[in-house]
Coordinates of N, CA, C and O in Angstrom, one line a residue:
M1 N 0.8 -1.2 0.0 CA 0.0 0.0 0.0 C 0.9 1.2 0.0 O 1.8 1.3 0.8
A2 N 0.6 2.2 -0.9 CA 1.4 3.4 -1.0 C 1.2 4.3 0.1 O 0.1 4.6 0.5
Q3 N 2.3 4.8 0.7 CA 2.3 5.8 1.7 C 2.6 7.2 1.1 O 3.5 7.2 0.2
P4 N 2.0 8.2 1.6 CA 2.4 9.5 1.1 C 3.8 9.9 1.5 O 4.3 9.5 2.6
L5 N 4.5 10.6 0.6 CA 5.9 10.9 0.9 C 6.0 12.1 1.9 O 5.2 13.0 1.8
S6 N 6.9 12.1 2.8 CA 7.1 13.2 3.7 C 7.8 14.3 2.9 O 8.3 14.0 1.8
D7 N 7.9 15.5 3.4 CA 8.5 16.6 2.7 C 10.0 16.3 2.4 O 10.5 16.6 1.3
A8 N 10.7 15.7 3.4 CA 12.1 15.4 3.3 C 12.3 14.3 2.2 O 13.2 14.4 1.4
E9 N 11.4 13.3 2.2 CA 11.5 12.2 1.2 C 11.2 12.8 -0.2 O 11.9 12.4 -1.1
R10 N 10.2 13.6 -0.2 CA 9.8 14.2 -1.5 C 11.0 15.0 -2.1 O 11.4 14.9 -3.3
E11 N 11.7 15.8 -1.3 CA 12.8 16.6 -1.7 C 14.0 15.7 -2.2 O 14.6 16.0 -3.2
K12 N 14.2 14.7 -1.4 CA 15.3 13.7 -1.7 C 15.0 13.1 -3.0 O 15.9 12.9 -3.9
L13 N 13.7 12.6 -3.2 CA 13.3 12.0 -4.5 C 13.5 12.9 -5.6 O 13.9 12.5 -6.7
R14 N 13.1 14.2 -5.4 CA 13.2 15.2 -6.5 C 14.7 15.3 -7.0 O 15.0 15.4 -8.1
K15 N 15.6 15.4 -6.0 CA 17.0 15.5 -6.3 C 17.5 14.2 -7.1 O 18.2 14.3 -8.0
I16 N 17.1 13.1 -6.6 CA 17.6 11.8 -7.2 C 17.0 11.7 -8.6 O 17.8 11.4 -9.6
I17 N 15.8 12.1 -8.8 CA 15.2 12.0 -10.1 C 15.8 13.1 -11.0 O 16.0 12.8 -12.2
G18 N 16.1 14.2 -10.5 CA 16.8 15.2 -11.2 C 18.1 14.8 -11.8 O 18.5 15.0 -12.9
V19 N 18.9 14.0 -10.9 CA 20.2 13.5 -11.4 C 19.9 12.4 -12.4 O 20.6 12.3 -13.5
M20 N 18.9 11.6 -12.2 CA 18.5 10.5 -13.1 C 18.2 11.1 -14.5 O 18.6 10.5 -15.5
R21 N 17.5 12.2 -14.5 CA 17.1 12.8 -15.8 C 18.2 13.6 -16.5 O 18.3 13.7 -17.7
S22 N 19.1 14.2 -15.7 CA 20.1 15.1 -16.3 C 21.5 14.6 -16.4 O 22.4 15.3 -16.9
A23 N 21.8 13.5 -15.8 CA 23.2 12.9 -15.8 C 23.6 12.6 -17.2 O 22.9 12.1 -18.0
T24 N 24.9 13.0 -17.4 CA 25.5 12.7 -18.8 C 26.2 11.4 -18.8 O 26.5 10.8 -19.8
I25 N 26.5 10.9 -17.6 CA 27.3 9.6 -17.5 C 26.3 8.5 -17.2 O 25.4 8.6 -16.3
E26 N 26.3 7.5 -18.0 CA 25.4 6.4 -17.9 C 25.4 5.7 -16.6 O 24.3 5.4 -16.0
G27 N 26.5 5.5 -16.0 CA 26.6 4.8 -14.7 C 25.9 5.7 -13.6 O 25.3 5.2 -12.7
E28 N 26.1 7.0 -13.7 CA 25.5 7.9 -12.7 C 24.0 7.9 -12.8 O 23.3 7.9 -11.8
R29 N 23.5 7.9 -14.1 CA 22.1 7.9 -14.3 C 21.5 6.6 -13.8 O 20.4 6.6 -13.2
K30 N 22.2 5.4 -14.0 CA 21.7 4.1 -13.6 C 21.7 4.1 -12.1 O 20.7 3.6 -11.5
A31 N 22.7 4.6 -11.4 CA 22.8 4.6 -9.9 C 21.6 5.4 -9.3 O 21.0 5.1 -8.3
A32 N 21.3 6.6 -10.0 CA 20.2 7.4 -9.5 C 18.9 6.7 -9.7 O 18.0 6.8 -8.8
E33 N 18.8 6.0 -10.8 CA 17.5 5.2 -11.0 C 17.3 4.2 -10.0 O 16.2 4.0 -9.5
I34 N 18.4 3.5 -9.6 CA 18.3 2.4 -8.6 C 17.9 3.0 -7.3 O 17.1 2.5 -6.5
A35 N 18.5 4.2 -6.9 CA 18.2 4.8 -5.6 C 16.8 5.3 -5.6 O 16.1 5.2 -4.6
A36 N 16.3 5.9 -6.7 CA 14.9 6.3 -6.8 C 14.0 5.1 -6.7 O 12.9 5.2 -6.0
T37 N 14.3 4.1 -7.3 CA 13.4 2.9 -7.3 C 13.4 2.3 -5.8 O 12.3 2.0 -5.3
R38 N 14.5 2.3 -5.2 CA 14.6 1.8 -3.8 C 13.7 2.7 -2.9 O 13.0 2.2 -2.0
L39 N 13.8 4.0 -3.0 CA 13.0 4.9 -2.2 C 11.6 4.8 -2.5 O 10.7 4.8 -1.6
A40 N 11.2 4.6 -3.7 CA 9.8 4.4 -4.1 C 9.2 3.1 -3.5 O 8.1 3.1 -2.9
K41 N 10.0 2.0 -3.6 CA 9.6 0.8 -3.0 C 9.4 0.8 -1.5 O 8.5 0.2 -0.9
A42 N 10.3 1.6 -0.9 CA 10.2 1.8 0.6 C 8.9 2.4 1.0 O 8.4 2.2 2.1
N43 N 8.3 3.2 0.1 CA 7.0 3.8 0.3 C 5.8 3.1 -0.4 O 4.7 3.7 -0.5
G44 N 6.1 1.9 -0.9 CA 5.0 1.2 -1.6 C 4.6 1.7 -2.9 O 3.4 1.6 -3.3
M45 N 5.5 2.3 -3.7 CA 5.1 2.9 -5.0 C 6.0 2.3 -6.0 O 7.1 1.8 -5.8
T46 N 5.6 2.5 -7.3 CA 6.4 2.2 -8.4 C 7.2 3.5 -8.7 O 6.9 4.6 -8.1
L47 N 8.2 3.4 -9.5 CA 9.0 4.6 -9.8 C 8.2 5.6 -10.5 O 8.3 6.8 -10.2
E48 N 7.3 5.2 -11.4 CA 6.4 6.2 -12.1 C 5.5 6.9 -11.1 O 5.3 8.2 -11.2
E49 N 5.0 6.2 -10.2 CA 4.1 6.8 -9.1 C 4.9 7.8 -8.3 O 4.4 8.9 -7.9
A50 N 6.1 7.4 -7.9 CA 7.0 8.3 -7.1 C 7.3 9.6 -7.9 O 7.4 10.6 -7.3
E51 N 7.6 9.4 -9.2 CA 7.9 10.6 -10.0 C 6.7 11.6 -10.0 O 6.9 12.8 -9.9
K52 N 5.5 11.0 -10.1 CA 4.3 11.9 -10.1 C 4.1 12.5 -8.8 O 3.7 13.7 -8.7
E53 N 4.5 11.8 -7.7 CA 4.3 12.4 -6.4 C 5.4 13.4 -6.1 O 5.1 14.4 -5.5
A54 N 6.6 13.2 -6.6 CA 7.7 14.2 -6.4 C 7.6 15.4 -7.2 O 8.0 16.5 -6.8
F55 N 7.0 15.3 -8.4 CA 6.9 16.4 -9.3 C 5.4 16.6 -9.7 O 5.0 16.4 -10.8
P56 N 4.6 17.2 -8.7 CA 3.2 17.4 -9.0 C 3.0 18.5 -10.1 O 1.9 18.5 -10.8
E57 N 4.0 19.3 -10.4 CA 3.8 20.3 -11.4 C 3.8 19.7 -12.8 O 3.3 20.4 -13.7
E58 N 4.3 18.5 -12.9 CA 4.2 17.8 -14.2 C 3.0 16.8 -14.1 O 3.1 15.7 -14.4
D59 N 1.9 17.4 -13.8 CA 0.7 16.5 -13.4 C 0.0 15.9 -14.6 O -0.7 15.0 -14.4
N60 N 0.2 16.4 -15.8 CA -0.5 15.9 -17.0 C -2.0 15.8 -16.7 O -2.7 14.8 -17.0
G61 N -2.6 16.9 -16.1 CA -4.0 17.0 -15.9 C -4.5 16.5 -14.6 O -5.7 16.4 -14.3
R62 N -3.6 16.0 -13.7 CA -4.1 15.5 -12.4 C -4.5 16.6 -11.5 O -5.3 16.4 -10.5
I63 N -4.0 17.8 -11.6 CA -4.3 19.0 -10.7 C -5.4 19.8 -11.4 O -5.4 20.1 -12.6
D64 N -6.4 20.2 -10.6 CA -7.5 21.0 -11.2 C -7.0 22.4 -11.4 O -6.0 22.8 -11.0
A65 N -7.9 23.2 -12.0 CA -7.6 24.6 -12.4 C -7.3 25.5 -11.2 O -6.4 26.3 -11.3
D66 N -8.1 25.3 -10.1 CA -7.9 26.1 -8.9 C -6.5 25.9 -8.3 O -5.8 26.8 -8.0
E67 N -6.1 24.6 -8.3 CA -4.8 24.3 -7.7 C -3.7 24.8 -8.6 O -2.7 25.4 -8.1
R68 N -3.8 24.7 -9.9 CA -2.8 25.2 -10.8 C -2.7 26.7 -10.7 O -1.6 27.3 -10.7
A69 N -3.9 27.4 -10.6 CA -3.8 28.9 -10.4 C -3.2 29.3 -9.1 O -2.4 30.2 -9.1
A70 N -3.4 28.5 -8.0 CA -2.7 28.8 -6.8 C -1.2 28.6 -6.9 O -0.5 29.4 -6.4
Q71 N -0.8 27.5 -7.6 CA 0.6 27.3 -7.8 C 1.2 28.5 -8.6 O 2.3 28.9 -8.3
Q72 N 0.5 28.9 -9.6 CA 1.0 30.0 -10.4 C 1.1 31.3 -9.6 O 2.1 32.1 -9.8
R73 N 0.1 31.6 -8.8 CA 0.2 32.8 -7.9 C 1.3 32.7 -7.0 O 2.0 33.7 -6.7
E74 N 1.6 31.5 -6.4 CA 2.7 31.3 -5.5 C 4.0 31.6 -6.2 O 4.9 32.2 -5.7
A75 N 4.1 31.0 -7.4 CA 5.4 31.2 -8.2 C 5.6 32.7 -8.5 O 6.7 33.2 -8.4
A76 N 4.5 33.4 -8.9 CA 4.6 34.8 -9.2 C 4.9 35.6 -7.9 O 5.7 36.6 -8.0
R77 N 4.4 35.2 -6.8 CA 4.7 35.9 -5.5 C 6.2 35.7 -5.2 O 6.9 36.6 -4.8
W78 N 6.7 34.5 -5.4 CA 8.1 34.2 -5.1 C 9.0 35.0 -6.0 O 9.9 35.6 -5.6
A79 N 8.6 35.1 -7.3 CA 9.4 35.8 -8.3 C 9.4 37.3 -7.9 O 10.5 38.0 -8.0
A80 N 8.3 37.9 -7.5 CA 8.2 39.3 -7.2 C 9.1 39.5 -5.9 O 9.8 40.6 -5.9
N81 N 9.0 38.6 -5.0 CA 9.9 38.8 -3.8 C 11.4 38.8 -4.1 O 12.2 39.5 -3.6
M82 N 11.8 37.9 -5.1 CA 13.2 37.8 -5.5 C 13.6 39.1 -6.2 O 14.7 39.6 -6.0
V83 N 12.7 39.7 -7.0 CA 13.0 40.9 -7.7 C 13.2 42.0 -6.6 O 14.1 42.8 -6.7
R84 N 12.3 42.1 -5.7 CA 12.4 43.1 -4.6 C 13.7 43.0 -3.8 O 14.3 44.0 -3.5
M85 N 14.0 41.7 -3.5 CA 15.2 41.5 -2.7 C 16.5 41.9 -3.6 O 17.4 42.5 -3.0
T86 N 16.5 41.6 -4.8 CA 17.6 41.9 -5.7 C 17.7 43.5 -5.8 O 18.8 44.0 -5.7
E87 N 16.6 44.1 -6.0 CA 16.6 45.6 -6.1 C 17.1 46.2 -4.9 O 17.9 47.2 -4.9
A88 N 16.6 45.7 -3.7 CA 17.1 46.3 -2.4 C 18.6 46.0 -2.2 O 19.3 46.9 -1.7
Y89 N 19.0 44.9 -2.6 CA 20.5 44.6 -2.5 C 21.3 45.5 -3.4 O 22.3 46.1 -2.9
E90 N 20.9 45.7 -4.6 CA 21.6 46.6 -5.5 C 21.6 48.0 -5.0 O 22.6 48.7 -5.0
A91 N 20.4 48.5 -4.4 CA 20.4 49.8 -3.9 C 21.3 50.0 -2.7 O 22.0 51.0 -2.5
S92 N 21.3 49.0 -1.8 CA 22.2 49.1 -0.7 C 23.7 49.1 -1.1 O 24.5 49.8 -0.5
E93 N 24.0 48.3 -2.1 CA 25.4 48.3 -2.6 C 25.8 49.6 -3.2 O 26.9 50.1 -3.0
K94 N 24.8 50.2 -3.9 CA 25.1 51.5 -4.5 C 25.3 52.6 -3.4 O 26.2 53.4 -3.5
Y95 N 24.5 52.5 -2.4 CA 24.6 53.4 -1.3 C 25.9 53.3 -0.6 O 26.6 54.3 -0.3
R96 N 26.4 52.0 -0.4 CA 27.7 51.8 0.3 C 28.8 52.3 -0.6 O 29.8 52.9 -0.1
F97 N 28.7 52.1 -1.9 CA 29.7 52.7 -2.8 C 29.8 54.2 -2.7 O 30.9 54.7 -2.6
M98 N 28.6 54.8 -2.8 CA 28.6 56.3 -2.7 C 29.2 56.8 -1.4 O 29.9 57.8 -1.3
M99 N 28.9 56.1 -0.3 CA 29.4 56.5 1.0 C 30.9 56.3 1.1 O 31.6 57.2 1.6
A100 N 31.4 55.3 0.5 CA 32.8 55.0 0.5 C 33.5 56.1 -0.4 O 34.6 56.6 0.0
K101 N 32.9 56.5 -1.5 CA 33.5 57.5 -2.3 C 33.5 58.8 -1.6 O 34.5 59.5 -1.7
E102 N 32.4 59.2 -0.9 CA 32.4 60.4 -0.1 C 33.5 60.4 1.0 O 34.2 61.4 1.2
E103 N 33.7 59.3 1.6 CA 34.7 59.1 2.6 C 36.1 59.3 2.0 O 37.0 60.0 2.6
A104 N 36.3 58.8 0.9 CA 37.6 58.9 0.2 C 37.8 60.4 -0.2 O 38.9 60.9 0.0
K105 N 36.8 61.1 -0.6 CA 37.0 62.5 -0.9 C 37.3 63.3 0.3 O 38.2 64.1 0.3
R106 N 36.6 62.9 1.4 CA 36.9 63.6 2.7 C 38.3 63.4 3.1 O 39.0 64.3 3.7
R107 N 38.9 62.2 2.9 CA 40.2 62.0 3.3 C 41.3 62.5 2.3 O 42.5 62.4 2.6
G108 N 40.8 63.0 1.2 CA 41.7 63.6 0.2 C 42.2 62.7 -0.8 O 43.1 63.1 -1.6
L109 N 41.6 61.6 -1.0 CA 42.0 60.6 -2.0 C 41.7 61.1 -3.4 O 42.3 60.7 -4.3
E110 N 40.6 61.9 -3.5 CA 40.2 62.4 -4.8 C 41.3 63.2 -5.4 O 41.6 63.1 -6.6
E111 N 42.0 64.1 -4.7 CA 43.0 64.9 -5.2 C 44.2 64.0 -5.6 O 44.8 64.3 -6.7
Q112 N 44.5 63.0 -4.8 CA 45.6 62.1 -5.2 C 45.3 61.4 -6.5 O 46.1 61.2 -7.3
E113 N 44.0 60.9 -6.6 CA 43.6 60.2 -7.8 C 43.7 61.1 -9.0 O 44.1 60.7 -10.1
T114 N 43.2 62.4 -8.9 CA 43.3 63.3 -10.0 C 44.7 63.6 -10.4 O 45.0 63.6 -11.6
A115 N 45.6 63.7 -9.4 CA 47.0 64.0 -9.7 C 47.6 62.8 -10.4 O 48.4 62.9 -11.4
A116 N 47.3 61.6 -10.0 CA 47.8 60.4 -10.6 C 47.3 60.2 -12.0 O 48.0 59.8 -12.9
R117 N 46.0 60.5 -12.2 CA 45.4 60.5 -13.6 C 46.1 61.5 -14.5 O 46.4 61.2 -15.6
A118 N 46.4 62.7 -14.0 CA 47.1 63.7 -14.8 C 48.5 63.2 -15.2 O 48.9 63.4 -16.3
R119 N 49.2 62.5 -14.2 CA 50.5 62.0 -14.5 C 50.4 60.9 -15.6 O 51.3 60.8 -16.5
R120 N 49.4 60.1 -15.5 CA 49.3 59.0 -16.5 C 48.9 59.5 -17.9 O 49.4 59.0 -18.9
T121 N 48.2 60.6 -18.0 CA 47.8 61.1 -19.3 C 48.7 62.2 -19.8 O 48.5 62.6 -20.9
A122 N 49.7 62.6 -19.0 CA 50.6 63.6 -19.5 C 51.4 63.0 -20.6 O 51.7 61.8 -20.7
P123 N 51.8 63.9 -21.6 CA 52.6 63.3 -22.7 C 53.9 62.7 -22.2 O 54.5 63.2 -21.2
N124 N 54.3 61.6 -22.8 CA 55.5 60.9 -22.3 C 56.7 61.7 -22.8 O 57.0 61.8 -24.0
R125 N 57.4 62.3 -21.9 CA 58.7 63.0 -22.2 C 59.8 62.1 -21.9 O 59.8 61.4 -20.8
P126 N 60.9 62.1 -22.7 CA 62.0 61.2 -22.3 C 62.6 61.7 -21.0 O 62.8 62.9 -20.8
R127 N 62.9 60.8 -20.1 CA 63.4 61.2 -18.9 C 64.9 61.1 -19.0 O 65.4 60.0 -19.4
R128 N 65.6 62.1 -18.5 CA 67.1 62.0 -18.5 C 67.6 61.5 -17.2 O 67.2 62.0 -16.2
Y129 N 68.4 60.5 -17.3 CA 69.0 59.9 -16.1 C 70.3 60.6 -15.9 O 71.1 60.6 -16.8
I130 N 70.5 61.1 -14.7 CA 71.7 61.8 -14.4 C 72.5 60.9 -13.4 O 72.0 60.8 -12.3
P131 N 73.6 60.3 -13.9 CA 74.3 59.4 -13.0 C 74.9 60.2 -11.8 O 75.4 61.3 -12.0
G132 N 74.9 59.5 -10.6 CA 75.5 60.1 -9.5 C 76.9 59.6 -9.2 O 77.4 58.8 -10.1
K133 N 77.5 59.9 -8.1 CA 78.9 59.5 -7.8 C 78.9 58.0 -7.6 O 79.9 57.3 -8.0
D134 N 77.9 57.4 -7.0 CA 77.8 55.9 -6.8 C 77.8 55.2 -8.1 O 78.5 54.2 -8.3
D135 N 77.0 55.7 -9.1 CA 77.0 55.1 -10.4 C 78.3 55.2 -11.1 O 78.8 54.2 -11.7
E136 N 79.0 56.3 -11.0 CA 80.3 56.5 -11.6 C 81.3 55.5 -10.9 O 82.1 54.8 -11.6
F137 N 81.3 55.3 -9.6 CA 82.1 54.4 -8.9 C 81.9 53.0 -9.4 O 82.8 52.2 -9.7
R138 N 80.6 52.6 -9.5 CA 80.3 51.2 -10.0 C 80.8 51.0 -11.5 O 81.2 49.9 -11.8
L139 N 80.6 52.0 -12.3 CA 81.0 51.9 -13.7 C 82.6 51.7 -13.8 O 83.0 50.8 -14.5
I140 N 83.3 52.6 -13.1 CA 84.8 52.4 -13.1 C 85.2 51.1 -12.6 O 86.0 50.4 -13.2
A141 N 84.6 50.7 -11.4 CA 85.0 49.4 -10.9 C 84.7 48.2 -11.8 O 85.5 47.3 -12.0
G142 N 83.5 48.3 -12.5 CA 83.2 47.3 -13.5 C 84.1 47.2 -14.7 O 84.5 46.1 -15.1
L143 N 84.5 48.4 -15.2 CA 85.4 48.4 -16.3 C 86.8 47.9 -15.9 O 87.4 47.1 -16.6
L144 N 87.3 48.3 -14.7 CA 88.6 47.8 -14.2 C 88.5 46.2 -14.0 O 89.5 45.5 -14.3
R145 N 87.4 45.8 -13.5 CA 87.2 44.3 -13.2 C 87.3 43.6 -14.6 O 87.7 42.4 -14.6
D146 N 86.7 44.2 -15.6 CA 86.7 43.5 -17.0 C 88.1 43.6 -17.7 O 88.2 43.2 -18.8
G147 N 89.0 44.3 -17.0 CA 90.4 44.3 -17.6 C 90.6 45.5 -18.5 O 91.6 45.6 -19.3
V148 N 89.8 46.6 -18.5 CA 90.0 47.8 -19.3 C 91.1 48.6 -18.6 O 91.1 48.7 -17.4
S149 N 92.0 49.2 -19.4 CA 93.1 49.9 -18.8 C 92.6 51.1 -18.1 O 91.5 51.6 -18.3
V150 N 93.5 51.7 -17.2 CA 93.2 52.8 -16.4 C 92.9 54.0 -17.3 O 91.9 54.8 -17.1
E151 N 93.8 54.2 -18.3 CA 93.6 55.4 -19.2 C 92.3 55.3 -20.0 O 91.6 56.2 -20.2
R152 N 92.0 54.0 -20.6 CA 90.8 53.9 -21.4 C 89.6 54.0 -20.5 O 88.6 54.6 -20.9
T153 N 89.6 53.6 -19.3 CA 88.5 53.7 -18.3 C 88.2 55.2 -18.1 O 87.1 55.7 -18.1
A154 N 89.3 55.9 -17.8 CA 89.2 57.4 -17.6 C 88.6 58.1 -18.8 O 87.7 59.0 -18.6
E155 N 89.0 57.7 -20.0 CA 88.4 58.3 -21.2 C 87.0 57.9 -21.4 O 86.2 58.8 -21.7
L156 N 86.6 56.7 -21.1 CA 85.2 56.2 -21.3 C 84.2 56.9 -20.3 O 83.1 57.3 -20.7
V157 N 84.7 57.0 -19.0 CA 83.8 57.5 -18.0 C 83.8 59.1 -18.0 O 82.9 59.7 -17.6
G158 N 84.9 59.6 -18.5 CA 85.1 61.1 -18.5 C 85.6 61.6 -17.2 O 85.1 62.7 -16.7
V159 N 86.5 60.9 -16.5 CA 87.1 61.4 -15.3 C 88.7 61.3 -15.5 O 89.2 60.8 -16.5
S160 N 89.4 61.8 -14.5 CA 90.8 61.7 -14.6 C 91.3 60.3 -14.2 O 90.6 59.5 -13.6
T161 N 92.6 60.1 -14.6 CA 93.2 58.8 -14.3 C 93.4 58.7 -12.7 O 93.4 57.6 -12.2
I162 N 93.5 59.8 -12.1 CA 93.7 59.8 -10.6 C 92.4 59.2 -10.0 O 92.4 58.4 -9.0
D163 N 91.2 59.7 -10.5 CA 89.9 59.1 -10.0 C 89.8 57.6 -10.2 O 89.3 56.9 -9.4
V164 N 90.3 57.2 -11.4 CA 90.2 55.8 -11.7 C 91.1 55.0 -10.8 O 90.8 53.9 -10.2
A165 N 92.3 55.5 -10.5 CA 93.3 54.9 -9.6 C 92.7 54.8 -8.2 O 92.9 53.8 -7.5
R166 N 92.0 55.9 -7.8 CA 91.4 55.9 -6.4 C 90.4 54.7 -6.3 O 90.4 54.0 -5.3
V167 N 89.5 54.6 -7.3 CA 88.5 53.5 -7.3 C 89.2 52.1 -7.3 O 88.9 51.2 -6.6
W168 N 90.3 52.0 -8.1 CA 91.1 50.8 -8.2 C 91.6 50.4 -6.8 O 91.5 49.2 -6.4
L169 N 92.2 51.4 -6.1 CA 92.7 51.1 -4.8 C 91.6 50.7 -3.8 O 91.8 49.8 -3.0
L170 N 90.5 51.4 -3.9 CA 89.4 51.1 -3.0 C 88.8 49.7 -3.2 O 88.5 49.0 -2.3
T171 N 88.7 49.3 -4.5 CA 88.1 48.0 -4.8 C 89.1 46.9 -4.6 O 88.7 45.7 -4.4
R172 N 90.4 47.2 -4.7 CA 91.5 46.2 -4.5 C 91.4 45.5 -3.1 O 91.5 44.3 -3.0
G173 N 91.1 46.4 -2.1 CA 91.0 45.9 -0.8 C 89.8 45.0 -0.6 O 89.8 44.0 0.1
K174 N 88.7 45.3 -1.3 CA 87.5 44.5 -1.2 C 87.7 43.1 -1.9 O 87.2 42.1 -1.5
R175 N 88.5 43.1 -3.0 CA 88.7 41.9 -3.7 C 89.6 40.9 -2.9 O 89.4 39.7 -2.9
A176 N 90.5 41.5 -2.1 CA 91.4 40.6 -1.3 C 90.7 40.0 -0.1 O 91.0 39.0 0.3
A177 N 89.6 40.7 0.3 CA 88.9 40.2 1.5 C 88.0 39.1 1.3 O 87.7 38.5 0.4

Protein backbone atom coordinates (compact mmCIF):
# COMPACT_ATOMS: atom_id res chain seq x y z
CA MET A 1 0.00 0.00 0.00
CA ALA A 2 1.40 3.38 -1.03
CA GLN A 3 2.29 5.81 1.73
CA PRO A 4 2.41 9.53 1.07
CA LEU A 5 5.93 10.93 0.94
CA SER A 6 7.14 13.24 3.70
CA ASP A 7 8.53 16.61 2.66
CA ALA A 8 12.10 15.42 3.27
CA GLU A 9 11.53 12.23 1.24
CA ARG A 10 9.84 14.21 -1.54
CA GLU A 11 12.81 16.63 -1.74
CA LYS A 12 15.29 13.74 -1.71
CA LEU A 13 13.34 11.98 -4.46
CA ARG A 14 13.21 15.20 -6.52
CA LYS A 15 17.00 15.48 -6.32
CA ILE A 16 17.58 11.84 -7.20
CA ILE A 17 15.19 11.99 -10.14
CA GLY A 18 16.81 15.25 -11.24
CA VAL A 19 20.17 13.45 -11.38
CA MET A 20 18.53 10.52 -13.14
CA ARG A 21 17.10 12.82 -15.82
CA SER A 22 20.10 15.12 -16.31
CA ALA A 23 23.17 12.95 -15.76
CA THR A 24 25.45 12.69 -18.77
CA ILE A 25 27.28 9.61 -17.48
CA GLU A 26 25.36 6.37 -17.95
CA GLY A 27 26.58 4.84 -14.66
CA GLU A 28 25.53 7.92 -12.71
CA ARG A 29 22.09 7.86 -14.34
CA LYS A 30 21.69 4.13 -13.58
CA ALA A 31 22.77 4.60 -9.92
CA ALA A 32 20.24 7.42 -9.51
CA GLU A 33 17.51 5.24 -11.04
CA ILE A 34 18.32 2.41 -8.60
CA ALA A 35 18.24 4.81 -5.64
CA ALA A 36 14.92 6.32 -6.78
CA THR A 37 13.40 2.87 -7.25
CA ARG A 38 14.58 1.81 -3.77
CA LEU A 39 13.05 4.94 -2.19
CA ALA A 40 9.79 4.43 -4.10
CA LYS A 41 9.55 0.75 -3.02
CA ALA A 42 10.18 1.75 0.59
CA ASN A 43 6.98 3.82 0.34
CA GLY A 44 5.01 1.15 -1.57
CA MET A 45 5.11 2.89 -4.97
CA THR A 46 6.45 2.22 -8.40
CA LEU A 47 9.05 4.57 -9.83
CA GLU A 48 6.44 6.21 -12.09
CA GLU A 49 4.10 6.84 -9.15
CA ALA A 50 6.97 8.28 -7.12
CA GLU A 51 7.87 10.63 -9.99
CA LYS A 52 4.29 11.88 -10.13
CA GLU A 53 4.33 12.36 -6.36
CA ALA A 54 7.67 14.15 -6.38
CA PHE A 55 6.86 16.41 -9.35
CA PRO A 56 3.22 17.40 -9.04
CA GLU A 57 3.79 20.35 -11.39
CA GLU A 58 4.22 17.78 -14.16
CA ASP A 59 0.75 16.55 -13.43
CA ASN A 60 -0.52 15.94 -16.97
CA GLY A 61 -4.02 16.97 -15.91
CA ARG A 62 -4.05 15.51 -12.39
CA ILE A 63 -4.34 18.95 -10.74
CA ASP A 64 -7.50 20.96 -11.16
CA ALA A 65 -7.56 24.55 -12.44
CA ASP A 66 -7.86 26.09 -8.94
CA GLU A 67 -4.76 24.28 -7.69
CA ARG A 68 -2.84 25.22 -10.84
CA ALA A 69 -3.85 28.88 -10.42
CA ALA A 70 -2.74 28.76 -6.77
CA GLN A 71 0.63 27.33 -7.79
CA GLN A 72 1.02 30.03 -10.44
CA ARG A 73 0.15 32.76 -7.92
CA GLU A 74 2.69 31.33 -5.49
CA ALA A 75 5.36 31.23 -8.19
CA ALA A 76 4.56 34.83 -9.19
CA ARG A 77 4.70 35.93 -5.53
CA TRP A 78 8.07 34.20 -5.11
CA ALA A 79 9.43 35.84 -8.30
CA ALA A 80 8.22 39.27 -7.15
CA ASN A 81 9.90 38.78 -3.77
CA MET A 82 13.15 37.82 -5.50
CA VAL A 83 12.99 40.94 -7.68
CA ARG A 84 12.37 43.13 -4.63
CA MET A 85 15.23 41.52 -2.73
CA THR A 86 17.58 41.95 -5.69
CA GLU A 87 16.62 45.58 -6.14
CA ALA A 88 17.06 46.25 -2.42
CA TYR A 89 20.48 44.59 -2.46
CA GLU A 90 21.57 46.61 -5.50
CA ALA A 91 20.35 49.83 -3.87
CA SER A 92 22.24 49.05 -0.65
CA GLU A 93 25.41 48.28 -2.60
CA LYS A 94 25.07 51.53 -4.54
CA TYR A 95 24.59 53.44 -1.27
CA ARG A 96 27.65 51.78 0.28
CA PHE A 97 29.71 52.66 -2.80
CA MET A 98 28.61 56.29 -2.70
CA MET A 99 29.39 56.53 1.03
CA ALA A 100 32.83 55.02 0.48
CA LYS A 101 33.46 57.48 -2.33
CA GLU A 102 32.43 60.41 -0.11
CA GLU A 103 34.70 59.13 2.65
CA ALA A 104 37.58 58.92 0.20
CA LYS A 105 36.96 62.49 -0.93
CA ARG A 106 36.89 63.60 2.69
CA ARG A 107 40.24 61.96 3.32
CA GLY A 108 41.73 63.65 0.25
CA LEU A 109 42.04 60.63 -1.98
CA GLU A 110 40.20 62.40 -4.80
CA GLU A 111 43.03 64.91 -5.20
CA GLN A 112 45.60 62.12 -5.18
CA GLU A 113 43.64 60.21 -7.81
CA THR A 114 43.28 63.32 -9.98
CA ALA A 115 47.02 63.97 -9.74
CA ALA A 116 47.82 60.36 -10.59
CA ARG A 117 45.42 60.48 -13.56
CA ALA A 118 47.10 63.69 -14.77
CA ARG A 119 50.50 62.02 -14.54
CA ARG A 120 49.26 59.02 -16.49
CA THR A 121 47.75 61.14 -19.25
CA ALA A 122 50.63 63.62 -19.51
CA PRO A 123 52.63 63.30 -22.71
CA ASN A 124 55.54 60.95 -22.33
CA ARG A 125 58.67 62.98 -22.24
CA PRO A 126 61.99 61.22 -22.31
CA ARG A 127 63.43 61.22 -18.86
CA ARG A 128 67.10 62.01 -18.54
CA TYR A 129 68.96 59.91 -16.10
CA ILE A 130 71.73 61.80 -14.41
CA PRO A 131 74.26 59.41 -12.96
CA GLY A 132 75.52 60.13 -9.47
CA LYS A 133 78.87 59.47 -7.80
CA ASP A 134 77.83 55.95 -6.81
CA ASP A 135 76.98 55.11 -10.41
CA GLU A 136 80.32 56.49 -11.56
CA PHE A 137 82.13 54.38 -8.93
CA ARG A 138 80.32 51.20 -10.02
CA LEU A 139 81.04 51.90 -13.69
CA ILE A 140 84.76 52.44 -13.09
CA ALA A 141 84.97 49.36 -10.86
CA GLY A 142 83.18 47.27 -13.48
CA LEU A 143 85.43 48.42 -16.30
CA LEU A 144 88.55 47.75 -14.25
CA ARG A 145 87.24 44.32 -13.24
CA ASP A 146 86.72 43.54 -16.95
CA GLY A 147 90.38 44.35 -17.63
CA VAL A 148 90.02 47.76 -19.28
CA SER A 149 93.14 49.89 -18.80
CA VAL A 150 93.16 52.84 -16.41
CA GLU A 151 93.61 55.37 -19.24
CA ARG A 152 90.82 53.87 -21.38
CA THR A 153 88.48 53.71 -18.34
CA ALA A 154 89.18 57.39 -17.56
CA GLU A 155 88.45 58.26 -21.18
CA LEU A 156 85.18 56.24 -21.30
CA VAL A 157 83.81 57.54 -18.00
CA GLY A 158 85.06 61.10 -18.47
CA VAL A 159 87.14 61.37 -15.30
CA SER A 160 90.84 61.74 -14.57
CA THR A 161 93.20 58.79 -14.25
CA ILE A 162 93.66 59.76 -10.61
CA ASP A 163 89.93 59.14 -9.97
CA VAL A 164 90.21 55.77 -11.70
CA ALA A 165 93.28 54.88 -9.61
CA ARG A 166 91.40 55.86 -6.42
CA VAL A 167 88.54 53.47 -7.32
CA TRP A 168 91.06 50.77 -8.20
CA LEU A 169 92.73 51.12 -4.82
CA LEU A 170 89.40 51.09 -2.97
CA THR A 171 88.13 47.99 -4.77
CA ARG A 172 91.45 46.16 -4.52
CA GLY A 173 91.01 45.87 -0.77
CA LYS A 174 87.50 44.47 -1.25
CA ARG A 175 88.69 41.85 -3.71
CA ALA A 176 91.39 40.62 -1.33
CA ALA A 177 88.92 40.23 1.55
